[in-house]
PDB file of C-alpha atoms in Angstrom:
ATOM      1  CA  MET A   1      56.180 125.762 -86.613  1.00  0.00           C
ATOM      2  CA  ILE A   2      52.812 124.640 -85.449  1.00  0.00           C
ATOM      3  CA  ASP A   3      52.634 122.868 -82.374  1.00  0.00           C
ATOM      4  CA  ARG A   4      50.399 120.192 -82.525  1.00  0.00           C
ATOM      5  CA  SER A   5      50.977 118.835 -79.175  1.00  0.00           C
ATOM      6  CA  ALA A   6      48.675 121.690 -77.917  1.00  0.00           C
ATOM      7  CA  GLY A   7      45.508 120.524 -79.665  1.00  0.00           C
ATOM      8  CA  TYR A   8      43.648 121.379 -83.075  1.00  0.00           C
ATOM      9  CA  PRO A   9      46.221 123.777 -85.377  1.00  0.00           C
ATOM     10  CA  PHE A  10      44.638 127.036 -85.835  1.00  0.00           C
ATOM     11  CA  PRO A  11      43.636 126.633 -89.295  1.00  0.00           C
ATOM     12  CA  VAL A  12      41.469 123.731 -88.623  1.00  0.00           C
ATOM     13  CA  ILE A  13      39.806 125.845 -86.258  1.00  0.00           C
ATOM     14  CA  VAL A  14      38.885 128.740 -88.421  1.00  0.00           C
ATOM     15  CA  LYS A  15      37.634 126.407 -90.764  1.00  0.00           C
ATOM     16  CA  VAL A  16      35.199 124.415 -88.288  1.00  0.00           C
ATOM     17  CA  LEU A  17      34.407 128.085 -87.020  1.00  0.00           C
ATOM     18  CA  ALA A  18      33.419 129.091 -90.565  1.00  0.00           C
ATOM     19  CA  PHE A  19      31.767 125.959 -91.294  1.00  0.00           C
ATOM     20  CA  GLY A  20      29.569 126.305 -88.388  1.00  0.00           C
ATOM     21  CA  ALA A  21      28.821 130.037 -89.365  1.00  0.00           C
ATOM     22  CA  CYS A  22      27.733 128.654 -92.914  1.00  0.00           C
ATOM     23  CA  LEU A  23      25.313 126.261 -91.069  1.00  0.00           C
ATOM     24  CA  LEU A  24      23.911 129.056 -89.086  1.00  0.00           C
ATOM     25  CA  LEU A  25      23.514 131.484 -91.751  1.00  0.00           C
ATOM     26  CA  ALA A  26      21.716 128.902 -93.779  1.00  0.00           C
ATOM     27  CA  GLY A  27      19.468 128.181 -91.198  1.00  0.00           C
ATOM     28  CA  CYS A  28      18.061 131.874 -91.553  1.00  0.00           C
ATOM     29  CA  THR A  29      18.342 132.501 -94.914  1.00  0.00           C
ATOM     30  CA  GLY A  30      17.962 128.733 -96.315  1.00  0.00           C
ATOM     31  CA  THR A  31      15.789 128.049 -99.410  1.00  0.00           C
ATOM     32  CA  SER A  32      13.179 125.999 -97.426  1.00  0.00           C
ATOM     33  CA  GLY A  33      11.678 129.598 -96.480  1.00  0.00           C
ATOM     34  CA  GLN A  34      11.944 131.471 -99.695  1.00  0.00           C
ATOM     35  CA  GLU A  35       9.357 129.792-101.812  1.00  0.00           C
ATOM     36  CA  PRO A  36       6.207 131.158-100.122  1.00  0.00           C
ATOM     37  CA  VAL A  37       7.894 134.568 -99.914  1.00  0.00           C
ATOM     38  CA  LYS A  38       8.626 134.578-103.933  1.00  0.00           C
ATOM     39  CA  GLU A  39       4.753 133.333-104.193  1.00  0.00           C
ATOM     40  CA  ALA A  40       3.761 136.190-102.184  1.00  0.00           C
ATOM     41  CA  ALA A  41       5.469 138.894-104.294  1.00  0.00           C
ATOM     42  CA  GLY A  42       4.890 137.241-107.342  1.00  0.00           C
ATOM     43  CA  ARG A  43       1.119 137.139-106.597  1.00  0.00           C
ATOM     44  CA  PHE A  44       1.234 141.047-106.050  1.00  0.00           C
ATOM     45  CA  LEU A  45       3.451 141.906-108.768  1.00  0.00           C
ATOM     46  CA  GLY A  46       1.352 139.970-111.107  1.00  0.00           C
ATOM     47  CA  ALA A  47      -2.038 141.712-109.531  1.00  0.00           C
ATOM     48  CA  LEU A  48      -0.527 144.923-110.320  1.00  0.00           C
ATOM     49  CA  ALA A  49       0.573 143.756-113.879  1.00  0.00           C
ATOM     50  CA  SER A  50      -2.357 142.614-114.914  1.00  0.00           C
ATOM     51  CA  GLY A  51      -4.201 145.818-113.217  1.00  0.00           C
ATOM     52  CA  ASP A  52      -5.893 143.954-110.411  1.00  0.00           C
ATOM     53  CA  HIS A  53      -5.282 146.453-107.772  1.00  0.00           C
ATOM     54  CA  ARG A  54      -8.231 145.472-105.279  1.00  0.00           C
ATOM     55  CA  SER A  55      -6.125 141.896-105.555  1.00  0.00           C
ATOM     56  CA  ALA A  56      -3.099 143.635-104.757  1.00  0.00           C
ATOM     57  CA  CYS A  57      -4.456 145.801-101.684  1.00  0.00           C
ATOM     58  CA  ALA A  58      -5.233 142.574-100.183  1.00  0.00           C
ATOM     59  CA  LEU A  59      -1.885 141.383-100.178  1.00  0.00           C
ATOM     60  CA  LEU A  60      -0.570 144.638 -98.667  1.00  0.00           C
ATOM     61  CA  ALA A  61       0.079 144.606 -95.137  1.00  0.00           C
ATOM     62  CA  PRO A  62      -2.416 146.492 -92.952  1.00  0.00           C
ATOM     63  CA  ARG A  63       0.083 149.284 -92.130  1.00  0.00           C
ATOM     64  CA  ALA A  64       0.676 149.969 -95.652  1.00  0.00           C
ATOM     65  CA  ARG A  65      -2.612 149.561 -96.918  1.00  0.00           C
ATOM     66  CA  GLU A  66      -3.989 152.192 -94.451  1.00  0.00           C
ATOM     67  CA  SER A  67      -1.518 154.961 -95.706  1.00  0.00           C
ATOM     68  CA  TRP A  68      -4.397 155.457 -97.962  1.00  0.00           C
ATOM     69  CA  ALA A  69      -7.889 155.676 -96.927  1.00  0.00           C
ATOM     70  CA  PRO A  70      -9.422 152.270 -97.700  1.00  0.00           C
ATOM     71  CA  GLU A  71     -11.363 153.520-100.945  1.00  0.00           C
ATOM     72  CA  SER A  72      -8.029 155.083-102.349  1.00  0.00           C
ATOM     73  CA  CYS A  73      -5.718 152.077-101.992  1.00  0.00           C
ATOM     74  CA  GLU A  74      -6.499 151.029-105.547  1.00  0.00           C
ATOM     75  CA  ARG A  75      -6.071 154.463-106.766  1.00  0.00           C
ATOM     76  CA  GLY A  76      -2.874 154.879-104.762  1.00  0.00           C
ATOM     77  CA  LEU A  77      -1.522 151.633-106.016  1.00  0.00           C
ATOM     78  CA  ALA A  78      -2.445 152.391-109.984  1.00  0.00           C
ATOM     79  CA  GLY A  79      -0.598 156.076-109.756  1.00  0.00           C
ATOM     80  CA  ALA A  80       2.473 154.216-107.820  1.00  0.00           C
ATOM     81  CA  ASN A  81       4.378 153.291-110.672  1.00  0.00           C
ATOM     82  CA  ILE A  82       5.892 149.863-109.321  1.00  0.00           C
ATOM     83  CA  PRO A  83       7.724 148.477-112.156  1.00  0.00           C
ATOM     84  CA  ASP A  84       6.991 145.331-113.248  1.00  0.00           C
ATOM     85  CA  GLY A  85       8.843 142.298-112.772  1.00  0.00           C
ATOM     86  CA  THR A  86       9.376 138.779-111.187  1.00  0.00           C
ATOM     87  CA  PRO A  87      10.826 137.607-108.079  1.00  0.00           C
ATOM     88  CA  GLU A  88      14.509 137.088-108.788  1.00  0.00           C
ATOM     89  CA  THR A  89      16.253 137.093-105.539  1.00  0.00           C
ATOM     90  CA  VAL A  90      14.733 136.143-102.050  1.00  0.00           C
ATOM     91  CA  SER A  91      16.529 136.895 -98.488  1.00  0.00           C
ATOM     92  CA  VAL A  92      14.457 135.751 -95.659  1.00  0.00           C
ATOM     93  CA  TRP A  93      15.247 136.562 -91.979  1.00  0.00           C
ATOM     94  CA  SER A  94      12.724 134.901 -89.540  1.00  0.00           C
ATOM     95  CA  GLU A  95       9.759 137.174 -90.130  1.00  0.00           C
ATOM     96  CA  GLU A  96      11.010 139.791 -92.535  1.00  0.00           C
ATOM     97  CA  ALA A  97      11.946 139.153 -96.196  1.00  0.00           C
ATOM     98  CA  GLN A  98      13.169 141.133 -99.305  1.00  0.00           C
ATOM     99  CA  VAL A  99      12.466 140.044-102.980  1.00  0.00           C
ATOM    100  CA  LYS A 100      14.398 141.522-105.440  1.00  0.00           C
ATOM    101  CA  THR A 101      13.313 141.946-109.265  1.00  0.00           C
ATOM    102  CA  ALA A 102      15.173 143.451-112.049  1.00  0.00           C
ATOM    103  CA  ARG A 103      13.775 146.892-111.258  1.00  0.00           C
ATOM    104  CA  ASP A 104      12.450 146.840-108.210  1.00  0.00           C
ATOM    105  CA  THR A 105      12.819 145.598-104.190  1.00  0.00           C
ATOM    106  CA  LEU A 106       9.992 144.831-102.221  1.00  0.00           C
ATOM    107  CA  PHE A 107       9.600 144.068 -98.442  1.00  0.00           C
ATOM    108  CA  LEU A 108       7.126 141.454 -96.924  1.00  0.00           C
ATOM    109  CA  HIS A 109       6.513 140.327 -93.535  1.00  0.00           C
ATOM    110  CA  GLU A 110       5.322 137.205 -92.302  1.00  0.00           C
ATOM    111  CA  SER A 111       1.655 137.454 -90.976  1.00  0.00           C
ATOM    112  CA  SER A 112      -0.790 135.152 -89.112  1.00  0.00           C
ATOM    113  CA  THR A 113      -2.399 134.704 -92.500  1.00  0.00           C
ATOM    114  CA  GLY A 114       0.899 134.489 -94.196  1.00  0.00           C
ATOM    115  CA  TRP A 115       3.480 136.778 -96.022  1.00  0.00           C
ATOM    116  CA  VAL A 116       2.008 140.751 -96.897  1.00  0.00           C
ATOM    117  CA  ILE A 117       3.818 143.214 -98.690  1.00  0.00           C
ATOM    118  CA  THR A 118       5.441 145.933 -96.423  1.00  0.00           C
ATOM    119  CA  GLY A 119       7.178 148.121 -98.973  1.00  0.00           C
ATOM    120  CA  ALA A 120       7.151 147.975-102.687  1.00  0.00           C
ATOM    121  CA  GLY A 121       8.404 150.076-105.453  1.00  0.00           C
ATOM    122  CA  CYS A 122      11.392 150.471-103.103  1.00  0.00           C
ATOM    123  CA  ARG A 123      14.954 152.197-104.278  1.00  0.00           C
ATOM    124  CA  HIS A 124      18.153 152.852-102.286  1.00  0.00           C
ATOM    125  CA  ARG A 125      18.450 155.889-100.738  1.00  0.00           C
ATOM    126  CA  ASP A 126      21.827 155.231 -99.261  1.00  0.00           C
ATOM    127  CA  GLU A 127      23.666 151.852 -98.402  1.00  0.00           C
ATOM    128  CA  GLN A 128      20.740 150.809 -95.679  1.00  0.00           C
ATOM    129  CA  VAL A 129      17.876 152.973 -96.102  1.00  0.00           C
ATOM    130  CA  TYR A 130      15.160 152.244 -98.822  1.00  0.00           C
ATOM    131  CA  ASP A 131      12.615 155.121-100.018  1.00  0.00           C
ATOM    132  CA  CYS A 132       9.515 152.979-101.225  1.00  0.00           C
ATOM    133  CA  ALA A 133       6.540 154.082-103.256  1.00  0.00           C
ATOM    134  CA  VAL A 134       4.062 151.894-101.001  1.00  0.00           C
ATOM    135  CA  GLY A 135       4.794 151.257 -97.639  1.00  0.00           C
ATOM    136  CA  ALA A 136       8.122 151.151 -95.923  1.00  0.00           C
ATOM    137  CA  PRO A 137      10.837 148.412 -95.286  1.00  0.00           C
TER     138      PRO A 137
END
């Protein structure tokens, strides 16, 4: 039997705490910040699909782009075998994001100029580690 004279019953406290946790998580991963991420990933994937490697290179974060010499970014992307796709699932954590397509995982970072691709063509190596054809998570 629950002693209600001591305050709120335990199940009510648990429900309130669970609701508060949901609100906090919604603030970090809500849909309001997902659209710009989805658009950036879509532009990158669209550029690759149309063979516009120059535009795709411009959407890479500097560190990912510099993994090739500047004159070979386009050639590098052409040979990276990044699967075609459209953004399906978007997760945002402050300035970092992950976009999943049917066959790929991309990672993005919010720079001063907008969202840029930090990793593409990424596959799970184990539970938390990804290997990426371009850049890194």
